[in-house]
Amino acid sequence: MTEERSREFDVIVIGAGAAGENVADRVVRGGLTAAIVESELVGGECSYWACIPSKALLRPGTALHGAQSVPGAADSVTKVLDPVPVLKYRDYFTNRWQDDGGVQWLTDTGIELVRGVARITGPREVQVDGVDGNSYALKARHAVVIATGSTPIIPDIPGLRSAPYWTTRGATSAREVPERFVVLGGGVAGVEIAQAFARLGSLVSVVARSRLLSAFPEEAAELVAAGLRADGVALHTGTAVLSVRTNEQSFSVTLDDGKVLDADKLLVATGRRPALDNLGLESVGLVEAEDDGGPPALRISTDSTGLVEGAASDGTSGLWLYAAGDAAGTPLLTHQGKYSARATGDAIVARAEGKLHRAPRPWSNVTSTANEHAVPSVVFTDPEVANVGLSLGQAQERGIRAGTVELPINVSGSQLYAENYRGWAQLVVDEDRRVLLGATFAGPGVAELLHGATIAIVGEVTLERLWHAVPSFPTLSEVWLRLLEKYGL
């Protein structure tokens, strides 16, 4: 028989992924009590179905190709991967989809876990249908935080929605490598998974409506495209899917250029959106009709502390509903979600202590200011793409007089890194303030160049001062010297 249990906490967090864990951790550190509600695995998408397993699938192929690119090592290694130990390596990093370590961390941290499906029923009120069959009526003294992550966007393609396609979850948890594999989507997830499976032995085709990695500079994206082609991946860019037909154990994908691609597995990696469905947000006034006359759609907007604007008040204060990570619509990246979650947790504590009464100053510990200026991201293909900050177009849209400097990565460090190394680098510069606004690096091993650029942008280091940050020789970082020289320093 179902039993309803009432509980009260200072803060209730819905979602135990990276963002939810960080919010809960910060409020507990600040002296508040916290409960976290999760219906799946503690640790969330990144730990079990996204960042971690996808990188575990990619890393063996990158390491093998790296060895094959260095004379002296190339003669000592095999030419192909064995999928069995690669999948085992992936299983290790996902703890075989067991979350006992995450649950123990919550216990050790003093965060109470409520397993179940949460629904907001009113200001500061959350109803949970527990996996144990009980119902929990939770009340928050200070805040409820939505940290439910994001969910895949499935395009409206005839035959697709009824097909047994994979999303990234299916691909990153695969138990075997398909012989023929079609990937719909040329974004980060699509190209990473395409390369991982190509190097595991699949015949892979990627279908993208525009060019690959359209959010990144074209020169960088073309290096990735060349890397995929070298691994045997067929690229169908600027191409739409007309229909998907499911056969007994396979798929036929018809493209608008008349080609038909046959596959044993089909991955849909066409973007993600905040996971806000069935959370009860309509009970606190957060529903808005679509402009095109379609069904009502949820909308949330947050300030720099994660406070959700427009949520109904319970008569005491409207400052009670927050969102963090993907659910807030901030950059859909784990590290940015954790960053914004830390700011949200600190803001909740500050408001609970009566120390935060108005809009906080930018770059303080209770704001996620970097989301507007310096969001770092890495495409972990081989070659890699590492990007942070504004593009030239974005800077100009903000009214900034900006310019760029770019060049191939051709320094002693790159020549030693791999035979026939190919790379590209770009800086976006504020011409008036003489500081960096953005940076992109493409090539093998460039991810480790990114944090230096991030620090320079956040710290507003002038180019003249950056000139005195001398790169070690012989490393890839010498490209910084070449970029500044080309700029004219």
Tab-separated table of C-alpha atoms in Angstrom:
chain	number	residue	atom	x	y	z
A	1	MET	CA	0.000	0.000	0.000
A	2	THR	CA	1.296	3.455	-0.941
A	3	GLU	CA	2.218	5.675	1.971
A	4	GLU	CA	2.635	9.454	1.738
A	5	ARG	CA	5.489	10.895	3.694
A	6	SER	CA	6.057	14.599	4.322
A	7	ARG	CA	9.578	15.976	4.599
A	8	GLU	CA	11.060	19.479	4.810
A	9	PHE	CA	14.502	20.645	3.693
A	10	ASP	CA	16.134	23.997	3.090
A	11	VAL	CA	16.736	23.141	-0.562
A	12	ILE	CA	15.270	20.520	-2.887
A	13	VAL	CA	17.205	19.699	-6.055
A	14	ILE	CA	15.473	17.831	-8.874
A	15	GLY	CA	18.094	15.862	-10.762
A	16	ALA	CA	21.303	14.193	-9.547
A	17	GLY	CA	23.493	14.844	-12.568
A	18	ALA	CA	26.616	16.977	-12.464
A	19	ALA	CA	24.696	20.260	-12.069
A	20	GLY	CA	22.345	18.959	-9.395
A	21	GLU	CA	25.169	17.421	-7.390
A	22	ASN	CA	27.112	20.683	-7.455
A	23	VAL	CA	24.154	22.810	-6.337
A	24	ALA	CA	23.418	20.447	-3.473
A	25	ASP	CA	27.078	20.308	-2.473
A	26	ARG	CA	27.383	24.103	-2.340
A	27	VAL	CA	24.264	24.644	-0.247
A	28	VAL	CA	25.309	21.943	2.219
A	29	ARG	CA	28.751	23.526	2.469
A	30	GLY	CA	26.928	26.762	3.247
A	31	GLY	CA	25.142	25.205	6.203
A	32	LEU	CA	21.764	24.371	4.625
A	33	THR	CA	20.038	20.999	4.375
A	34	ALA	CA	19.414	19.507	0.963
A	35	ALA	CA	17.549	16.648	-0.677
A	36	ILE	CA	18.197	15.546	-4.221
A	37	VAL	CA	15.531	13.708	-6.240
A	38	GLU	CA	16.591	11.315	-8.994
A	39	SER	CA	14.681	8.649	-10.893
A	40	GLU	CA	17.699	7.211	-12.717
A	41	LEU	CA	21.405	6.944	-11.907
A	42	VAL	CA	23.128	9.338	-9.531
A	43	GLY	CA	25.766	11.061	-11.652
A	44	GLY	CA	23.510	11.742	-14.611
A	45	GLU	CA	23.910	11.707	-18.367
A	46	CYS	CA	27.555	12.776	-18.510
A	47	SER	CA	28.807	9.986	-16.270
A	48	TYR	CA	26.957	7.097	-17.894
A	49	TRP	CA	25.792	7.979	-21.420
A	50	ALA	CA	27.610	11.059	-22.709
A	51	CYS	CA	30.963	12.713	-21.901
A	52	ILE	CA	32.697	9.904	-20.036
A	53	PRO	CA	31.758	6.819	-22.098
A	54	SER	CA	32.126	8.623	-25.434
A	55	LYS	CA	35.645	9.765	-24.539
A	56	ALA	CA	36.476	6.260	-23.328
A	57	LEU	CA	35.411	4.955	-26.747
A	58	LEU	CA	37.439	7.627	-28.548
A	59	ARG	CA	40.655	7.534	-26.562
A	60	PRO	CA	42.000	4.106	-27.687
A	61	GLY	CA	41.648	5.065	-31.346
A	62	THR	CA	43.335	8.413	-30.769
A	63	ALA	CA	46.196	6.771	-28.878
A	64	LEU	CA	46.673	4.156	-31.599
A	65	HIS	CA	46.603	6.747	-34.375
A	66	GLY	CA	49.025	8.910	-32.403
A	67	ALA	CA	51.519	6.062	-32.212
A	68	GLN	CA	51.024	5.325	-35.914
A	69	SER	CA	51.859	8.979	-36.671
A	70	VAL	CA	55.317	8.887	-35.072
A	71	PRO	CA	58.215	7.219	-36.921
A	72	GLY	CA	59.776	4.589	-34.732
A	73	ALA	CA	56.528	3.882	-32.921
A	74	ALA	CA	54.488	3.212	-36.047
A	75	ASP	CA	56.346	-0.045	-36.744
A	76	SER	CA	55.666	-1.325	-33.233
A	77	VAL	CA	51.875	-1.121	-33.022
A	78	THR	CA	48.935	-2.912	-34.534
A	79	LYS	CA	46.947	-1.239	-37.284
A	80	VAL	CA	43.447	-1.883	-35.916
A	81	LEU	CA	41.607	-1.780	-32.616
A	82	ASP	CA	40.141	-4.804	-30.892
A	83	PRO	CA	36.586	-3.766	-29.900
A	84	VAL	CA	36.366	-6.144	-26.928
A	85	PRO	CA	38.946	-4.425	-24.674
A	86	VAL	CA	37.754	-1.001	-25.870
A	87	LEU	CA	34.207	-1.735	-24.722
A	88	LYS	CA	35.589	-3.148	-21.487
A	89	TYR	CA	37.560	0.095	-21.007
A	90	ARG	CA	34.297	2.022	-21.501
A	91	ASP	CA	32.522	-0.206	-18.995
A	92	TYR	CA	35.181	0.567	-16.392
A	93	PHE	CA	34.616	4.301	-16.657
A	94	THR	CA	30.832	3.950	-16.376
A	95	ASN	CA	31.198	1.588	-13.405
A	96	ARG	CA	29.051	-0.775	-15.501
A	97	TRP	CA	26.137	1.629	-15.055
A	98	GLN	CA	26.060	1.183	-11.300
A	99	ASP	CA	25.802	4.340	-9.191
A	100	ASP	CA	26.825	3.040	-5.784
A	101	GLY	CA	29.843	5.367	-5.755
A	102	GLY	CA	27.631	8.376	-6.461
A	103	VAL	CA	25.141	7.365	-3.793
A	104	GLN	CA	27.939	6.979	-1.255
A	105	TRP	CA	29.238	10.444	-2.153
A	106	LEU	CA	25.808	11.944	-1.439
A	107	THR	CA	25.718	10.188	1.925
A	108	ASP	CA	29.222	11.308	2.847
A	109	THR	CA	28.416	14.878	1.817
A	110	GLY	CA	25.227	15.016	3.871
A	111	ILE	CA	22.800	15.206	0.959
A	112	GLU	CA	19.666	13.079	1.231
A	113	LEU	CA	18.730	11.063	-1.839
A	114	VAL	CA	15.063	10.538	-2.694
A	115	ARG	CA	14.697	8.024	-5.502
A	116	GLY	CA	11.698	8.789	-7.648
A	117	VAL	CA	9.983	11.040	-10.172
A	118	ALA	CA	9.506	14.622	-9.028
A	119	ARG	CA	6.769	17.095	-9.884
A	120	ILE	CA	6.422	20.662	-8.642
A	121	THR	CA	2.937	21.150	-7.206
A	122	GLY	CA	3.241	24.733	-5.975
A	123	PRO	CA	5.731	27.293	-4.692
A	124	ARG	CA	8.434	25.440	-2.726
A	125	GLU	CA	6.437	22.170	-2.973
A	126	VAL	CA	7.593	18.998	-4.717
A	127	GLN	CA	5.692	15.720	-4.943
A	128	VAL	CA	7.765	12.592	-5.559
A	129	ASP	CA	6.495	9.221	-6.757
A	130	GLY	CA	9.125	7.070	-5.112
A	131	VAL	CA	10.604	3.988	-6.713
A	132	ASP	CA	9.847	2.260	-3.398
A	133	GLY	CA	6.119	2.727	-4.008
A	134	ASN	CA	5.739	5.543	-1.505
A	135	SER	CA	4.766	9.116	-2.226
A	136	TYR	CA	6.829	11.955	-0.771
A	137	ALA	CA	5.508	15.467	-0.196
A	138	LEU	CA	8.645	17.587	0.054
A	139	LYS	CA	8.703	21.203	1.196
A	140	ALA	CA	11.610	23.611	0.666
A	141	ARG	CA	12.248	26.398	3.155
A	142	HIS	CA	14.383	28.359	0.719
A	143	ALA	CA	14.667	26.961	-2.795
A	144	VAL	CA	13.733	24.346	-5.353
A	145	VAL	CA	16.327	23.801	-8.084
A	146	ILE	CA	15.587	22.265	-11.481
A	147	ALA	CA	18.654	20.336	-12.654
A	148	THR	CA	17.041	17.808	-14.952
A	149	GLY	CA	19.511	18.102	-17.813
A	150	SER	CA	18.524	17.895	-21.451
A	151	THR	CA	16.817	15.479	-23.784
A	152	PRO	CA	17.425	14.612	-27.477
A	153	ILE	CA	15.585	16.487	-30.211
A	154	ILE	CA	14.107	13.981	-32.656
A	155	PRO	CA	13.398	15.495	-36.092
A	156	ASP	CA	10.052	14.943	-37.776
A	157	ILE	CA	11.215	12.589	-40.518
A	158	PRO	CA	8.710	10.107	-41.994
A	159	GLY	CA	9.330	6.670	-40.493
A	160	LEU	CA	11.905	7.813	-37.947
A	161	ARG	CA	9.868	8.094	-34.762
A	162	SER	CA	8.607	4.516	-35.069
A	163	ALA	CA	12.087	3.160	-35.813
A	164	PRO	CA	14.306	1.581	-33.119
A	165	TYR	CA	16.985	4.221	-33.558
A	166	TRP	CA	19.761	4.995	-31.131
A	167	THR	CA	20.243	8.292	-29.372
A	168	THR	CA	23.651	8.944	-27.832
A	169	ARG	CA	22.599	6.701	-24.931
A	170	GLY	CA	22.327	3.703	-27.193
A	171	ALA	CA	25.609	4.407	-28.942
A	172	THR	CA	27.699	5.005	-25.828
A	173	SER	CA	26.317	1.906	-24.082
A	174	ALA	CA	26.520	-0.388	-27.128
A	175	ARG	CA	27.455	-4.000	-26.448
A	176	GLU	CA	28.680	-4.677	-29.979
A	177	VAL	CA	29.960	-2.751	-32.992
A	178	PRO	CA	27.521	-2.582	-35.918
A	179	GLU	CA	28.829	-3.451	-39.357
A	180	ARG	CA	27.001	-0.528	-41.036
A	181	PHE	CA	26.257	2.604	-39.034
A	182	VAL	CA	24.458	5.795	-40.110
A	183	VAL	CA	24.685	8.959	-38.016
A	184	LEU	CA	22.102	11.718	-38.436
A	185	GLY	CA	23.692	14.982	-37.320
A	186	GLY	CA	27.028	16.666	-37.898
A	187	GLY	CA	27.432	18.324	-34.506
A	188	VAL	CA	29.852	17.415	-31.742
A	189	ALA	CA	28.127	14.216	-30.621
A	190	GLY	CA	27.609	13.042	-34.189
A	191	VAL	CA	31.214	13.421	-35.327
A	192	GLU	CA	32.696	12.037	-32.102
A	193	ILE	CA	30.592	8.883	-32.162
A	194	ALA	CA	31.077	8.482	-35.916
A	195	GLN	CA	34.847	8.433	-35.521
A	196	ALA	CA	34.777	6.172	-32.476
A	197	PHE	CA	32.763	3.518	-34.294
A	198	ALA	CA	34.695	3.886	-37.565
A	199	ARG	CA	37.902	3.122	-35.682
A	200	LEU	CA	36.194	0.148	-34.039
A	201	GLY	CA	35.419	-1.285	-37.472
A	202	SER	CA	32.018	0.083	-38.516
A	203	LEU	CA	31.291	1.356	-42.017
A	204	VAL	CA	30.022	4.787	-41.001
A	205	SER	CA	28.037	7.417	-42.889
A	206	VAL	CA	27.267	10.867	-41.469
A	207	VAL	CA	24.311	12.876	-42.767
A	208	ALA	CA	24.184	16.597	-41.931
A	209	ARG	CA	21.851	19.330	-43.157
A	210	SER	CA	24.730	21.823	-43.273
A	211	ARG	CA	28.498	21.412	-42.994
A	212	LEU	CA	30.060	19.514	-40.104
A	213	LEU	CA	30.519	21.379	-36.825
A	214	SER	CA	28.690	24.461	-38.084
A	215	ALA	CA	29.170	26.240	-34.729
A	216	PHE	CA	32.965	26.232	-35.217
A	217	PRO	CA	35.188	28.009	-37.759
A	218	GLU	CA	35.115	26.305	-41.130
A	219	GLU	CA	38.895	25.835	-41.256
A	220	ALA	CA	38.770	23.856	-38.010
A	221	ALA	CA	35.741	21.835	-39.092
A	222	GLU	CA	37.402	20.891	-42.365
A	223	LEU	CA	40.342	19.363	-40.510
A	224	VAL	CA	37.887	17.167	-38.610
A	225	ALA	CA	36.125	16.252	-41.862
A	226	ALA	CA	39.471	15.232	-43.348
A	227	GLY	CA	40.180	13.101	-40.285
A	228	LEU	CA	36.831	11.358	-40.623
A	229	ARG	CA	37.350	10.709	-44.326
A	230	ALA	CA	40.766	9.223	-43.544
A	231	ASP	CA	38.993	6.791	-41.215
A	232	GLY	CA	36.646	5.762	-44.031
A	233	VAL	CA	33.607	7.782	-42.904
A	234	ALA	CA	31.304	8.795	-45.767
A	235	LEU	CA	30.150	12.396	-45.316
A	236	HIS	CA	26.832	13.557	-46.742
A	237	THR	CA	26.765	17.253	-45.902
A	238	GLY	CA	24.226	19.844	-47.012
A	239	THR	CA	21.834	16.919	-47.223
A	240	ALA	CA	18.406	16.237	-45.738
A	241	VAL	CA	16.796	12.896	-44.883
A	242	LEU	CA	13.526	12.302	-46.698
A	243	SER	CA	12.504	9.113	-44.924
A	244	VAL	CA	13.589	6.192	-42.788
A	245	ARG	CA	12.360	2.671	-43.396
A	246	THR	CA	12.893	-0.094	-40.868
A	247	ASN	CA	13.491	-3.599	-42.141
A	248	GLU	CA	13.725	-6.680	-39.924
A	249	GLN	CA	17.148	-5.937	-38.430
A	250	SER	CA	18.252	-2.921	-40.471
A	251	PHE	CA	17.380	0.551	-41.702
A	252	SER	CA	17.164	2.252	-45.089
A	253	VAL	CA	17.703	6.001	-45.021
A	254	THR	CA	16.642	7.936	-48.127
A	255	LEU	CA	18.385	11.259	-48.736
A	256	ASP	CA	17.142	14.225	-50.744
A	257	ASP	CA	19.871	13.682	-53.340
A	258	GLY	CA	18.389	10.280	-54.159
A	259	LYS	CA	20.949	8.188	-52.293
A	260	VAL	CA	19.760	5.355	-50.041
A	261	LEU	CA	21.958	4.399	-47.071
A	262	ASP	CA	21.530	0.966	-45.504
A	263	ALA	CA	22.462	0.518	-41.867
A	264	ASP	CA	22.373	-2.003	-39.068
A	265	LYS	CA	22.182	0.822	-36.521
A	266	LEU	CA	20.947	4.389	-36.841
A	267	LEU	CA	22.036	7.180	-34.502
A	268	VAL	CA	19.980	10.359	-34.154
A	269	ALA	CA	22.291	13.116	-32.889
A	270	THR	CA	20.465	16.237	-34.081
A	271	GLY	CA	20.624	18.356	-30.933
A	272	ARG	CA	19.198	18.538	-27.425
A	273	ARG	CA	16.779	20.733	-25.488
A	274	PRO	CA	16.206	21.384	-21.777
A	275	ALA	CA	14.348	18.485	-20.110
A	276	LEU	CA	11.387	20.340	-18.599
A	277	ASP	CA	8.472	18.092	-19.542
A	278	ASN	CA	6.203	16.704	-16.824
A	279	LEU	CA	7.814	18.743	-14.048
A	280	GLY	CA	4.611	20.548	-13.114
A	281	LEU	CA	5.958	23.956	-14.065
A	282	GLU	CA	2.502	24.972	-15.213
A	283	SER	CA	1.424	24.847	-11.576
A	284	VAL	CA	3.628	27.885	-10.916
A	285	GLY	CA	2.721	29.808	-14.041
A	286	LEU	CA	5.498	28.742	-16.384
A	287	VAL	CA	3.552	27.821	-19.514
A	288	GLU	CA	3.464	29.726	-22.773
A	289	ALA	CA	1.712	28.999	-26.054
A	290	GLU	CA	3.745	28.506	-29.211
A	291	ASP	CA	3.558	31.414	-31.669
A	292	ASP	CA	2.555	29.114	-34.517
A	293	GLY	CA	-0.572	28.009	-32.714
A	294	GLY	CA	0.861	24.670	-31.668
A	295	PRO	CA	0.497	23.047	-28.249
A	296	PRO	CA	1.672	24.925	-25.136
A	297	ALA	CA	5.424	24.836	-24.589
A	298	LEU	CA	7.367	25.359	-21.408
A	299	ARG	CA	9.571	28.395	-21.164
A	300	ILE	CA	11.986	29.325	-18.410
A	301	SER	CA	14.379	32.227	-18.217
A	302	THR	CA	17.013	32.653	-15.532
A	303	ASP	CA	19.189	35.475	-14.282
A	304	SER	CA	22.939	35.152	-13.705
A	305	THR	CA	22.352	33.373	-10.369
A	306	GLY	CA	20.051	30.756	-11.891
A	307	LEU	CA	16.875	32.324	-10.434
A	308	VAL	CA	13.883	31.457	-12.639
A	309	GLU	CA	11.990	34.551	-13.628
A	310	GLY	CA	8.192	34.641	-13.454
A	311	ALA	CA	7.564	31.744	-11.066
A	312	ALA	CA	4.507	32.188	-8.864
A	313	SER	CA	5.087	33.334	-5.289
A	314	ASP	CA	3.720	31.693	-2.151
A	315	GLY	CA	3.070	35.110	-0.644
A	316	THR	CA	6.373	35.410	1.213
A	317	SER	CA	8.973	35.701	-1.535
A	318	GLY	CA	9.166	34.984	-5.242
A	319	LEU	CA	12.845	34.082	-4.965
A	320	TRP	CA	12.506	30.337	-4.608
A	321	LEU	CA	12.754	28.566	-7.996
A	322	TYR	CA	16.139	28.104	-9.665
A	323	ALA	CA	17.514	26.142	-12.612
A	324	ALA	CA	21.065	24.987	-13.280
A	325	GLY	CA	22.925	23.280	-16.093
A	326	ASP	CA	21.237	22.164	-19.304
A	327	ALA	CA	17.778	22.607	-17.797
A	328	ALA	CA	18.423	26.346	-17.520
A	329	GLY	CA	19.186	26.567	-21.222
A	330	THR	CA	22.769	27.631	-20.534
A	331	PRO	CA	25.548	26.189	-22.748
A	332	LEU	CA	24.910	22.440	-22.904
A	333	LEU	CA	28.313	21.464	-21.546
A	334	THR	CA	29.012	19.595	-18.326
A	335	HIS	CA	31.726	21.964	-17.135
A	336	GLN	CA	29.525	25.028	-17.714
A	337	GLY	CA	26.640	23.291	-15.960
A	338	LYS	CA	28.818	22.614	-12.928
A	339	TYR	CA	30.098	26.184	-13.008
A	340	SER	CA	26.602	27.703	-13.100
A	341	ALA	CA	25.466	25.226	-10.440
A	342	ARG	CA	28.175	26.376	-8.053
A	343	ALA	CA	27.075	29.983	-8.561
A	344	THR	CA	23.433	29.024	-7.984
A	345	GLY	CA	24.226	27.131	-4.797
A	346	ASP	CA	26.214	30.045	-3.418
A	347	ALA	CA	23.441	32.494	-4.364
A	348	ILE	CA	20.835	30.386	-2.532
A	349	VAL	CA	22.994	30.381	0.597
A	350	ALA	CA	23.633	34.129	0.340
A	351	ARG	CA	19.920	34.886	-0.005
A	352	ALA	CA	19.057	32.507	2.849
A	353	GLU	CA	21.525	34.406	5.058
A	354	GLY	CA	20.129	37.764	3.977
A	355	LYS	CA	23.399	38.766	2.288
A	356	LEU	CA	22.115	39.050	-1.285
A	357	HIS	CA	19.315	41.562	-1.844
A	358	ARG	CA	19.841	42.883	-5.360
A	359	ALA	CA	21.402	41.909	-8.654
A	360	PRO	CA	24.962	40.758	-7.928
A	361	ARG	CA	27.990	42.254	-9.603
A	362	PRO	CA	29.385	40.372	-12.611
A	363	TRP	CA	32.211	37.898	-12.013
A	364	SER	CA	31.242	37.398	-8.362
A	365	ASN	CA	30.949	33.898	-6.882
A	366	VAL	CA	27.132	33.963	-7.164
A	367	THR	CA	26.989	34.664	-10.908
A	368	SER	CA	27.745	32.651	-14.036
A	369	THR	CA	29.154	35.617	-15.968
A	370	ALA	CA	31.514	33.452	-18.003
A	371	ASN	CA	28.518	31.998	-19.850
A	372	GLU	CA	28.331	35.306	-21.708
A	373	HIS	CA	32.020	35.723	-22.475
A	374	ALA	CA	34.213	32.637	-22.198
A	375	VAL	CA	32.606	29.230	-22.716
A	376	PRO	CA	35.302	26.639	-23.486
A	377	SER	CA	34.435	23.558	-25.508
A	378	VAL	CA	36.377	20.695	-27.040
A	379	VAL	CA	35.489	18.315	-29.852
A	380	PHE	CA	37.368	15.155	-28.904
A	381	THR	CA	37.785	13.834	-32.413
A	382	ASP	CA	41.201	13.206	-33.933
A	383	PRO	CA	42.139	15.936	-34.799
A	384	GLU	CA	40.592	17.854	-31.915
A	385	VAL	CA	38.917	21.256	-31.999
A	386	ALA	CA	39.198	23.506	-28.944
A	387	ASN	CA	37.255	26.763	-28.819
A	388	VAL	CA	36.506	29.461	-26.254
A	389	GLY	CA	34.889	32.888	-26.263
A	390	LEU	CA	33.373	34.869	-29.120
A	391	SER	CA	33.650	34.362	-32.845
A	392	LEU	CA	34.359	37.377	-35.032
A	393	GLY	CA	30.701	37.552	-36.027
A	394	GLN	CA	29.481	37.360	-32.441
A	395	ALA	CA	31.865	40.134	-31.401
A	396	GLN	CA	30.730	42.365	-34.227
A	397	GLU	CA	27.074	41.729	-33.352
A	398	ARG	CA	27.860	43.128	-29.895
A	399	GLY	CA	29.213	46.281	-31.461
A	400	ILE	CA	32.867	45.470	-30.774
A	401	ARG	CA	35.538	46.524	-33.255
A	402	ALA	CA	37.130	43.122	-33.595
A	403	GLY	CA	39.674	41.452	-35.816
A	404	THR	CA	41.280	38.045	-36.196
A	405	VAL	CA	44.669	36.501	-36.700
A	406	GLU	CA	44.988	32.906	-37.846
A	407	LEU	CA	47.622	30.530	-39.165
A	408	PRO	CA	48.440	26.844	-39.578
A	409	ILE	CA	49.954	25.190	-36.509
A	410	ASN	CA	53.485	24.543	-37.732
A	411	VAL	CA	55.971	24.778	-34.871
A	412	SER	CA	58.690	22.497	-33.557
A	413	GLY	CA	56.269	21.039	-31.033
A	414	SER	CA	53.770	20.024	-33.715
A	415	GLN	CA	56.481	18.560	-35.946
A	416	LEU	CA	57.659	16.382	-33.064
A	417	TYR	CA	54.106	15.508	-32.041
A	418	ALA	CA	53.259	13.714	-35.282
A	419	GLU	CA	54.592	13.231	-38.756
A	420	ASN	CA	52.661	15.401	-41.240
A	421	TYR	CA	50.912	17.248	-38.410
A	422	ARG	CA	48.052	19.422	-39.649
A	423	GLY	CA	46.563	22.095	-37.425
A	424	TRP	CA	45.049	25.580	-37.430
A	425	ALA	CA	44.723	28.357	-34.864
A	426	GLN	CA	42.783	31.617	-34.638
A	427	LEU	CA	42.551	34.471	-32.145
A	428	VAL	CA	39.706	37.008	-32.067
A	429	VAL	CA	40.916	40.360	-30.744
A	430	ASP	CA	39.159	43.446	-29.369
A	431	GLU	CA	41.068	46.077	-31.355
A	432	ASP	CA	40.215	48.906	-28.975
A	433	ARG	CA	41.001	47.238	-25.646
A	434	ARG	CA	43.765	45.014	-27.089
A	435	VAL	CA	42.505	41.900	-25.324
A	436	LEU	CA	41.423	38.463	-26.532
A	437	LEU	CA	37.743	37.798	-27.149
A	438	GLY	CA	37.985	34.278	-28.540
A	439	ALA	CA	40.335	31.509	-29.622
A	440	THR	CA	40.114	28.329	-31.672
A	441	PHE	CA	42.713	25.599	-32.060
A	442	ALA	CA	42.369	22.571	-34.319
A	443	GLY	CA	44.752	19.644	-34.545
A	444	PRO	CA	45.947	16.603	-32.592
A	445	GLY	CA	46.418	17.351	-28.887
A	446	VAL	CA	45.160	20.947	-28.958
A	447	ALA	CA	42.641	20.528	-26.141
A	448	GLU	CA	45.401	21.220	-23.633
A	449	LEU	CA	46.016	24.619	-25.248
A	450	LEU	CA	42.518	25.804	-24.409
A	451	HIS	CA	42.724	26.695	-20.747
A	452	GLY	CA	45.447	29.235	-21.349
A	453	ALA	CA	43.154	31.011	-23.805
A	454	THR	CA	40.269	30.814	-21.337
A	455	ILE	CA	42.364	32.436	-18.610
A	456	ALA	CA	43.503	35.182	-20.998
A	457	ILE	CA	39.905	36.006	-21.967
A	458	VAL	CA	38.438	35.905	-18.454
A	459	GLY	CA	41.385	37.852	-17.049
A	460	GLU	CA	41.303	40.373	-19.929
A	461	VAL	CA	45.044	40.022	-20.359
A	462	THR	CA	46.310	42.594	-22.844
A	463	LEU	CA	48.200	41.410	-25.888
A	464	GLU	CA	51.248	43.359	-24.747
A	465	ARG	CA	51.265	41.494	-21.427
A	466	LEU	CA	50.431	38.186	-23.122
A	467	TRP	CA	53.593	38.649	-25.182
A	468	HIS	CA	55.544	38.064	-21.958
A	469	ALA	CA	53.868	34.668	-21.361
A	470	VAL	CA	56.711	32.749	-22.989
A	471	PRO	CA	55.731	29.287	-24.307
A	472	SER	CA	58.024	26.371	-23.500
A	473	PHE	CA	60.056	24.933	-26.346
A	474	PRO	CA	59.367	22.605	-28.085
A	475	THR	CA	55.624	22.401	-27.371
A	476	LEU	CA	52.416	23.033	-29.286
A	477	SER	CA	52.045	26.172	-27.166
A	478	GLU	CA	54.655	27.862	-29.322
A	479	VAL	CA	51.747	28.619	-31.675
A	480	TRP	CA	50.859	31.443	-29.242
A	481	LEU	CA	54.141	33.150	-30.094
A	482	ARG	CA	53.543	32.762	-33.813
A	483	LEU	CA	50.003	34.170	-33.538
A	484	LEU	CA	51.172	37.223	-31.604
A	485	GLU	CA	54.042	37.758	-34.036
A	486	LYS	CA	51.657	37.636	-36.971
A	487	TYR	CA	49.370	40.099	-35.209
A	488	GLY	CA	52.275	42.503	-35.064
A	489	LEU	CA	53.835	42.249	-31.636
